XYZ file of C-alpha atoms in Angstrom:
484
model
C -61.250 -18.490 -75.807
C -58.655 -16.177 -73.813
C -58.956 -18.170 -70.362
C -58.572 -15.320 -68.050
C -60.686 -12.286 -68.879
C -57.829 -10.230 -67.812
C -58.826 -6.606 -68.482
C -55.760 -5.016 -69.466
C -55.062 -7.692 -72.141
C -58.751 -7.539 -73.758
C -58.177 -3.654 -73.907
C -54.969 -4.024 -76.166
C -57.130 -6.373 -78.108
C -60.138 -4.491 -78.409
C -57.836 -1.321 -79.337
C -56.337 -3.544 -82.272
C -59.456 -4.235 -83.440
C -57.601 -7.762 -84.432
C -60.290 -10.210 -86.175
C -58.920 -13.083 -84.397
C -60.000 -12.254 -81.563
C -63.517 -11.617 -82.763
C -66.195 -13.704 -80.655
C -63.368 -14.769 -77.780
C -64.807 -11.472 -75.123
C -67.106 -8.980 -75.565
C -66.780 -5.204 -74.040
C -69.518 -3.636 -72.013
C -68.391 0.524 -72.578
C -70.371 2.043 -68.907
C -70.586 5.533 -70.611
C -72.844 4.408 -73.530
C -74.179 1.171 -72.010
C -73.780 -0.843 -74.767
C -71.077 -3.743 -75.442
C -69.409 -4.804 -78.218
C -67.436 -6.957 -80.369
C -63.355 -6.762 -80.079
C -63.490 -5.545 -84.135
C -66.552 -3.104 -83.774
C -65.157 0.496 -85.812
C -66.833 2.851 -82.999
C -65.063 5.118 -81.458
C -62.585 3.627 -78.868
C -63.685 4.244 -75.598
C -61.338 5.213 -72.119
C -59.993 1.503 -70.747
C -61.464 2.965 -67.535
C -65.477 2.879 -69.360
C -64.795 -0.784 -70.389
C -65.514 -4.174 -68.836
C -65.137 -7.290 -70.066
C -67.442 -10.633 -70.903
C -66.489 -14.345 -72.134
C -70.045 -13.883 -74.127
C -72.734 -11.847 -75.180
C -75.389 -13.703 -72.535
C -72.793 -12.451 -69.834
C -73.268 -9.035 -71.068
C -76.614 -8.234 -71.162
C -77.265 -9.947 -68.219
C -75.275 -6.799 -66.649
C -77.262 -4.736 -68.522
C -75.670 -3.949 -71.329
C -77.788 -3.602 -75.267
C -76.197 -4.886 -78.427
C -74.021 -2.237 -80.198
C -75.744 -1.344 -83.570
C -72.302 -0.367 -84.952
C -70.372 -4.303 -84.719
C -73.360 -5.710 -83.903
C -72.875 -8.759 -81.086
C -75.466 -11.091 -82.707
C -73.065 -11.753 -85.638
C -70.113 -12.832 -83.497
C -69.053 -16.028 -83.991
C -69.838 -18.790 -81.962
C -73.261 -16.447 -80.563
C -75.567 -17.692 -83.061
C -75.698 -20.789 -85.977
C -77.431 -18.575 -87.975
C -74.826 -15.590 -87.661
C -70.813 -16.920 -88.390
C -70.303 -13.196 -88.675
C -66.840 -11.700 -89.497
C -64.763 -14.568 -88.469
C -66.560 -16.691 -91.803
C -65.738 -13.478 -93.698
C -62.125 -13.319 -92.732
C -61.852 -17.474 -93.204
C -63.209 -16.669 -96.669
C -61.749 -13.839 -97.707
C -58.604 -15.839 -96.802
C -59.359 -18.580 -98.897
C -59.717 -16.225 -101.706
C -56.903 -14.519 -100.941
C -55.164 -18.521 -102.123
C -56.843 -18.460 -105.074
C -59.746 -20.590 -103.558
C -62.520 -19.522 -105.599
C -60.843 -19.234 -108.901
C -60.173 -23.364 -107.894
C -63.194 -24.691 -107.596
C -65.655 -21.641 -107.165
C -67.865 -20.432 -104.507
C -70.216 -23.749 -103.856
C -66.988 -25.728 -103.393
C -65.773 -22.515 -101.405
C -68.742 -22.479 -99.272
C -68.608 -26.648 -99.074
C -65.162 -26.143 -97.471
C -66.284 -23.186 -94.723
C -69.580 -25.463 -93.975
C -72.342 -22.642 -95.103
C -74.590 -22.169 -97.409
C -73.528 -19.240 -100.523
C -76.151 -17.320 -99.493
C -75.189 -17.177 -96.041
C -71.475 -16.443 -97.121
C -72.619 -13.775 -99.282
C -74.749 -12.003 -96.637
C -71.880 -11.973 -93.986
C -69.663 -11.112 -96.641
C -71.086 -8.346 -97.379
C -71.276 -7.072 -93.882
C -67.534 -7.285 -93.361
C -66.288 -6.194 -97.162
C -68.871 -4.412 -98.202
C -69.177 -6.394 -101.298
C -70.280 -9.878 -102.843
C -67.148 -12.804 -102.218
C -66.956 -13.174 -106.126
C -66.620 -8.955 -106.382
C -63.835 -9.289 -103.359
C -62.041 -12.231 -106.194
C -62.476 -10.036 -108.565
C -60.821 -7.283 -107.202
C -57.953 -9.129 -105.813
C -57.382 -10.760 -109.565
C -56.897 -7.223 -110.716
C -54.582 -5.633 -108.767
C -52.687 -9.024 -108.718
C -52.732 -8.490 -112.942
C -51.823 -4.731 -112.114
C -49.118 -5.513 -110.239
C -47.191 -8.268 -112.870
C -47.695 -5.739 -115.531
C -45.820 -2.947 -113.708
C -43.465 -5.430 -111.978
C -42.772 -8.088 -113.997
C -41.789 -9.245 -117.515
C -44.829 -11.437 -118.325
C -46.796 -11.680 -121.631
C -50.145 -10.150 -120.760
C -51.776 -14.104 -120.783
C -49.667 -15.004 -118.684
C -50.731 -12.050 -116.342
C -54.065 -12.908 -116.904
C -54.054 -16.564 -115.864
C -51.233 -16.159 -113.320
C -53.802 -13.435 -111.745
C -56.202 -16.338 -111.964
C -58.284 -15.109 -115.097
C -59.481 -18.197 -117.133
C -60.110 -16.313 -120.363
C -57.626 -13.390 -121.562
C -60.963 -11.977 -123.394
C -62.276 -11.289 -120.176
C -59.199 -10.034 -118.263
C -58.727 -7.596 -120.809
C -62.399 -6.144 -120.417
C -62.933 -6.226 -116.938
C -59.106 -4.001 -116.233
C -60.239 -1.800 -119.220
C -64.015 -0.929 -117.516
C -62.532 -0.836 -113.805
C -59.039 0.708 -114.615
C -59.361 2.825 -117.794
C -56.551 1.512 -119.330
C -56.167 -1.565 -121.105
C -52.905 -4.327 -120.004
C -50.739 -3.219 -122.776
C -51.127 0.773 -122.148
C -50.412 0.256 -118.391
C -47.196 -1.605 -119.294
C -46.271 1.070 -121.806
C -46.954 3.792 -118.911
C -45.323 2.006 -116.326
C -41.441 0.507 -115.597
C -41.962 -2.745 -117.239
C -38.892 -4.860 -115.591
C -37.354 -7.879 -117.012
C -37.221 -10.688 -114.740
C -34.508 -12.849 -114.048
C -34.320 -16.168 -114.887
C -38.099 -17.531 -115.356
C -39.295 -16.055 -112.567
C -41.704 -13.545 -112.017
C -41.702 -11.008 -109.033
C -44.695 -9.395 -106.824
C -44.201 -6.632 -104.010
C -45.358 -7.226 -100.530
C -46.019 -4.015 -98.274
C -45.840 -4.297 -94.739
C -46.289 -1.915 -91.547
C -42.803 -1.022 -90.221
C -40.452 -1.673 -88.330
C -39.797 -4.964 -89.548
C -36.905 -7.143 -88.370
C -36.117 -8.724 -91.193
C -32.345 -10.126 -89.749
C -34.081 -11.585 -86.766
C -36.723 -13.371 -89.042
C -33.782 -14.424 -91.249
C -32.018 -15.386 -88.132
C -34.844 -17.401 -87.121
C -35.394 -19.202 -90.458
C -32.368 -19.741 -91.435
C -31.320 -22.090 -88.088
C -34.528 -23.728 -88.619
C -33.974 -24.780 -92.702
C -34.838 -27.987 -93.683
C -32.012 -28.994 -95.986
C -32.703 -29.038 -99.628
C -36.198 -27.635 -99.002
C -35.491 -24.190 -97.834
C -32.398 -21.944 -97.023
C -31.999 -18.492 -95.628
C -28.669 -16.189 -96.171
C -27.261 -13.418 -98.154
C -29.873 -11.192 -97.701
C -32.798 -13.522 -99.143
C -34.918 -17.312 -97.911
C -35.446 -19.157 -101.026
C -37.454 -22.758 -100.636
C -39.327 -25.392 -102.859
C -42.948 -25.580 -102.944
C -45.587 -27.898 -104.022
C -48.793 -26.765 -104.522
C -52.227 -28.571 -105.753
C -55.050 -27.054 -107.943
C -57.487 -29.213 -109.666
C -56.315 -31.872 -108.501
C -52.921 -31.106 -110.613
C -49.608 -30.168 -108.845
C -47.580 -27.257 -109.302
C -43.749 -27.767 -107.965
C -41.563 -25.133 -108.255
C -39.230 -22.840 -106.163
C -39.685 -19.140 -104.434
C -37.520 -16.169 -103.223
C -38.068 -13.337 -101.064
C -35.981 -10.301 -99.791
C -36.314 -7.526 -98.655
C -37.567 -4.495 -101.669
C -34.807 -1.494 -102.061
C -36.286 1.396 -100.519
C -39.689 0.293 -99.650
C -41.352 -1.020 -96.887
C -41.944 -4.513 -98.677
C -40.724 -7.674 -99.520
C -40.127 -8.740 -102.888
C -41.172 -12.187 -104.362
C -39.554 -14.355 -107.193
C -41.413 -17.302 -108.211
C -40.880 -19.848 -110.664
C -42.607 -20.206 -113.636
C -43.988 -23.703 -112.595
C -45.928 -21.808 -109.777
C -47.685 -19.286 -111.799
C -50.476 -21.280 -111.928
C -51.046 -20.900 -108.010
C -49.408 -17.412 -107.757
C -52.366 -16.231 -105.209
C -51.720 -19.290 -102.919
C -48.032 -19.072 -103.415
C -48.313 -14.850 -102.218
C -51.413 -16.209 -99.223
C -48.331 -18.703 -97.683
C -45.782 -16.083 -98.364
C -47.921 -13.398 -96.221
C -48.372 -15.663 -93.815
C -44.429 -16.990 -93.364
C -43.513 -13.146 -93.383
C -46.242 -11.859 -91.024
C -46.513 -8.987 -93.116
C -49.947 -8.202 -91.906
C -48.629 -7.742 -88.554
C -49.153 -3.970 -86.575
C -46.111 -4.003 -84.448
C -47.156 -0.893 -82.492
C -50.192 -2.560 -81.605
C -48.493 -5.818 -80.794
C -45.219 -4.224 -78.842
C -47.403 -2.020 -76.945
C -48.969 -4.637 -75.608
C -46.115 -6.725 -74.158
C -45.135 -4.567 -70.992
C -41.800 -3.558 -72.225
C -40.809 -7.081 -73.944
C -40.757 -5.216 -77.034
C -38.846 -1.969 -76.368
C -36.082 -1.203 -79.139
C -37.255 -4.409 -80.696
C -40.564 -3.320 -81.934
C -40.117 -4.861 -85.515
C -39.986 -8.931 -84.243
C -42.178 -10.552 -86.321
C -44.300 -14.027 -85.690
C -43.079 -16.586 -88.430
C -45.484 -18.876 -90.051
C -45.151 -21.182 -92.834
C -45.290 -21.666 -96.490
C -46.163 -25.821 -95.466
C -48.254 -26.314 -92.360
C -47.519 -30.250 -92.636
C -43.683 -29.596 -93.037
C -44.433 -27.439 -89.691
C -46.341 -30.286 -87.980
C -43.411 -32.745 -88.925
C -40.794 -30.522 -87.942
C -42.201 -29.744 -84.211
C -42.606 -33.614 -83.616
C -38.907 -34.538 -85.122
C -38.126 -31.325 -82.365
C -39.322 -32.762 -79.318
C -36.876 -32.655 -76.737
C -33.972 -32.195 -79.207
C -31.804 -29.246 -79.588
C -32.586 -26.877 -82.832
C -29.666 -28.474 -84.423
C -31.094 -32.004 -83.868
C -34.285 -31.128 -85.488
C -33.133 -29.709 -88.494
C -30.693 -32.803 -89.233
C -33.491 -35.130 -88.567
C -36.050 -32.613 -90.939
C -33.227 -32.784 -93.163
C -32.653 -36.518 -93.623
C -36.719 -37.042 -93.573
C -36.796 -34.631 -96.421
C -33.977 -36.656 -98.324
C -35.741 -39.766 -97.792
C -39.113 -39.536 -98.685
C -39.509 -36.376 -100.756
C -39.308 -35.634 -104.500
C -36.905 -34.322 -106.666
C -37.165 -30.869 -108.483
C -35.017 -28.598 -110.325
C -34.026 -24.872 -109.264
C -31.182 -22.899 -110.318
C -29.831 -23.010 -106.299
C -27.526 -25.392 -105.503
C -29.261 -25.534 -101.900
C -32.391 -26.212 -102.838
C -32.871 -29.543 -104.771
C -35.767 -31.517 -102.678
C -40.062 -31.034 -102.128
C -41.072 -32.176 -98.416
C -42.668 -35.192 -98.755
C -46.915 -34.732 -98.953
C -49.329 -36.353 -96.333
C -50.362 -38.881 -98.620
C -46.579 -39.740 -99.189
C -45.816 -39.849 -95.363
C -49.115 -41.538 -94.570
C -48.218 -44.338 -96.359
C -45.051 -44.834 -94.507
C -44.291 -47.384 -91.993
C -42.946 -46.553 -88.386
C -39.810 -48.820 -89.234
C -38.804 -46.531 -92.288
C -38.669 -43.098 -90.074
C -37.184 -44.698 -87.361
C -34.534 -45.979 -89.893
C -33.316 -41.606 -90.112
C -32.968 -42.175 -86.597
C -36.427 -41.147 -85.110
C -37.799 -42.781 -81.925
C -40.433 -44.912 -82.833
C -42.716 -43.107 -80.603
C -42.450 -39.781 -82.607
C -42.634 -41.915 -85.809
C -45.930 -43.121 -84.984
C -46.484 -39.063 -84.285
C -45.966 -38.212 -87.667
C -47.828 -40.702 -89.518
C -51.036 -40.095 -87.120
C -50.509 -36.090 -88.205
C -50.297 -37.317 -92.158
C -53.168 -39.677 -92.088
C -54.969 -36.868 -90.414
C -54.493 -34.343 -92.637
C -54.599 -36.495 -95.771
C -58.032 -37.931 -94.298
C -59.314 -33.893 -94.248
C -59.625 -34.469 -90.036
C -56.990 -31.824 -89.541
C -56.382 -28.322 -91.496
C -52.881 -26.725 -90.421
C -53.346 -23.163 -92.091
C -54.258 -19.735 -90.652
C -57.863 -20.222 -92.065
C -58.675 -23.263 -89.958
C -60.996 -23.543 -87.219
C -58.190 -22.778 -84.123
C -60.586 -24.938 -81.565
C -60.793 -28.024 -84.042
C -57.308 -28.231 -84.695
C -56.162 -27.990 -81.411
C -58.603 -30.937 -80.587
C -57.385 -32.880 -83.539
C -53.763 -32.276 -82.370
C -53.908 -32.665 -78.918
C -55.967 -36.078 -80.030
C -53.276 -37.172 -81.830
C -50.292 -40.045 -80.049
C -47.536 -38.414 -79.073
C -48.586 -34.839 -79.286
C -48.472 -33.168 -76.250
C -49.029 -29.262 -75.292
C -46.032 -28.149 -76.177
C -46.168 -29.409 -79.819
C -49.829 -28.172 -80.317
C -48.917 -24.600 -78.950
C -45.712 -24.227 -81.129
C -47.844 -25.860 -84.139
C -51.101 -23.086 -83.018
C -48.165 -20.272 -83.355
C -46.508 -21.067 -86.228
C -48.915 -23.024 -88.680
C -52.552 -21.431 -87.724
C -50.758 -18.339 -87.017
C -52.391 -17.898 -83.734
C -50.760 -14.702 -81.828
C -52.100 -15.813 -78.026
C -50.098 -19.007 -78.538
C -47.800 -19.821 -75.632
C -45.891 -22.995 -75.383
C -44.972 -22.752 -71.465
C -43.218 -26.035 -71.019
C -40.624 -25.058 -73.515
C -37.199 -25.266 -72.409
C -35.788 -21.884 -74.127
C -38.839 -19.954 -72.098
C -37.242 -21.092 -68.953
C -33.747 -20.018 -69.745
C -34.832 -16.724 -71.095
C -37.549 -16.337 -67.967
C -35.089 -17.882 -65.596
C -37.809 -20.278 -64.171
C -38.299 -23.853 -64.422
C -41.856 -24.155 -63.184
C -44.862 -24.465 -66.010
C -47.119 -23.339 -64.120
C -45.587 -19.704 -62.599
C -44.521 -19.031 -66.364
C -47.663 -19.725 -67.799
C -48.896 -17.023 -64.918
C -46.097 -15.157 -65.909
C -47.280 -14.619 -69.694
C -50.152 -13.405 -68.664
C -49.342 -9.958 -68.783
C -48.357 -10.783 -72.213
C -51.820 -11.793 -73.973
C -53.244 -11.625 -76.315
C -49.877 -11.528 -77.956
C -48.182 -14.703 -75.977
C -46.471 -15.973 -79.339
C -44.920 -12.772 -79.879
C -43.463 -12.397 -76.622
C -42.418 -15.879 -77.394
C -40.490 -14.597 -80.572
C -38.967 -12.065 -78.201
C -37.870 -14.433 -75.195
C -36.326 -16.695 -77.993
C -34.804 -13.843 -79.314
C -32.576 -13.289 -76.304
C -31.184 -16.860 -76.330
C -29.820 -16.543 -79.815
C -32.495 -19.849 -81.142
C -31.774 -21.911 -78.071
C -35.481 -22.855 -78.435
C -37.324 -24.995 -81.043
């Protein structure tokens, strides 16, 4: 929950309307005398008409009513019986990874902790329709897109879209779409692909600084796992789906003309082609409103409005990465991320001569002793780290994705030996994609800030919520990646 209920910060949330915030404050609007949720679709009312609650109790008991429009009781964390839109957005980014198509919606609902019923109900509040409709849906403008976009068979669309039965991929796009797969491709600009890959399109809201991301990214590449230059950040990538893994290589850059990225993947990853696109969202922030976000940062921003927040396509290979950078240079870290990827992960083929490795799994790491990292030249202290982090997330104690519980993980984290604030903030920014992340002990924030105390530059940032980790991102951006 946003610590200080400082009012100028919950505004620019509340005007965003940003889900993540959803249940952190409530708004108490004195003109109508109701309050509200951050993500309630009413008409935005003057910052002047607006004050501000750490929970719904704290409202009414200054005499505000429950807004019919967003209504409070569904916010989460205000009732057990209402998870409200928070569960939706959790599930409708599971979905998003091909989640349901895995194991369908029991083991979805298993995974989020509520009953299907329950997860239908609140589903249908936020989307407006059932979570296997919202699947549906997403499977067929997936299937829409490869047709238009891509050189694939039509069963290969179909399963890569995550149809099981080509029967029923064809009858479902003719009923919704009018059309059946092979009279859209004849309509459309069916493109060859190059190599065995195929390619997907990515909008996103501009501006979009796709140099400084690349900038960012690139100084930060584990080698043999990832690189980022000429225009394009290629990487390996192992995914799991029935229990069966799916290793294979991706490529993204930036799509001539349009306000999108363009994605390459390897055949091998077809199988998980929605959880391959979910990461890829997530490492490009491409759901990001920079308007929202700049305006926000008291000038931080100005002629930079496109600075993005990355994530990650591998929340473990995150985790790892922020221990092996405690303390050490950028430089330092990636050697060390390097060598750890060379030691302990597998092989795989890609036509890049760059890219030859998979970052080792948490089972794989887990299984390590302390005496084998410290061998790449790790203190033992940070070894111990990392295999605490593996065992944690191989055990199922500790989810490091934008869909986990932000609260639990940064429990589990800060739990963990050897993980201190600093490596659960950058972790909360970059693998849960939190954007009110701050790590204020971090050397480079002192540089750019020019102050060494914690404690004034955490009061400093401030101003900055709910968008900390951005102004992060921009802070960093003015040493030139002097920062971890």
């Amino acid at each position: 929950m946003m610590s200080m209920l400082d009012a100028d910060s919950c505004y620019r949330a509340y005007a965003a309307r940003d889900a993540r915030f959803d249940g952190r404050f409530f708004t108490g609007v004195t003109s109508t005398g109701v309050y509200c949720r951050p993500v309630c679709t009413a008409r935005l009312p003057k910052p002047e008409n607006c004050r501000f609650f750490p929970s719904a109790s704290a409202a009414e008991a200054a005499g505000f009513r429950p807004c019919l429009v967003c209504r409070p009781e569904c916010a989460p964390g205000e009732s057990p019986a209402e998870a409200g839109q928070r569960l939706a957005d959790a599930a409708a980014g599971l979905i998003a990874a091909g989640g349901l198509d895995e194991a369908g919606l029991g083991a979805l609902c298993g995974r989020l902790g509520v009953s299907a019923r329950h997860l239908r109900r609140v589903f249908r509040e936020r989307f407006g329709v059932t979570p296997v409709a919202y699947a549906q849906t997403r499977r067929l403008l997936l299937a829409k897109a490869l047709l238009a976009d891509s050189g694939l068979s039509a069963t290969d669309v179909a399963f890569a879209s995550g149809f099981s039965s080509l029967r029923r991929f064809n009858a479902l796009f003719q009923s919704r779409y009018g059309l059946s797969p092979s009279q859209l491709r004849r309509a459309g600009e069916a493109r060859a692909i190059s190599g065995e890959a195929a390619t997907v399109e990515l909008g996103y809201r501009p501006p979009y600084d796709w140099d400084g991301l690349m900038g960012f990214l690139g100084t930060r590449a584990v080698a043999g796992v990832e690189e980022a230059g000429e225009g394009a950040y290629r990487r390996t990538l192992r995914l799991w789906r029935n229990g069966t893994p799916h290793a294979g290589w991706l490529a993204v850059c930036p799509a001539a003309g349009k306000n999108a990225l363009r994605v390459a993947v390897s055949t091998e990853l077809l199988p998980v082609l929605p959880a391959v696109l979910a990461r890829v969202s997530h490492l490009f922030d491409v759901c990001c409103d920079p308007w929202a976000v700049s305006g926000g940062l008291s000038g931080l921003a100005d002629g930079h409005e496109g600075v993005r927040l990355p994530g990650t396509a591998d929340g473990f290979e995150t985790a790892v990465r922020a221990i092996l950078g405690q303390q050490v240079t950028v430089v330092g870290a990636r050697t060390l991320a390097g060598r750890f990827a060379a030691a302990f992960g597998d092989p795989v083929a890609t036509p890049f001569a760059g890219l030859s490795r998979l970052f080792p799994d948490p089972g794989r790491v887990a299984a390590l002793s302390v005496e084998a990292i410290a061998a790449l030249g790790v203190i033992a202290g940070r070894a111990r780290a990392i295999l605490a982090l593996a065992g944690a997330v191989r055990d199922g104690d500790l989810e490091l994705s934008p869909t986990a519980d932000l609260e639990k993980s940064l429990d589990t984290l800060r739990a963990l030996p050897g993980v201190g604030e600093w490596t659960a903030q950058y972790i909360a920014m970059r693998a849960l994609g939190w954007p009110d992340a701050f790590p204020h002990t971090d050397g480079g924030l002192k540089k750019a800030l020019g102050e060494t105390d914690p404690k004034r530059i955490a009061r400093l940032a401030e101003a900055w919520r709910p968008w900390r980790a951005y102004a992060v991102m921009h802070l960093w951006r003015t040493l030139q990646g002097a920062s971890t």
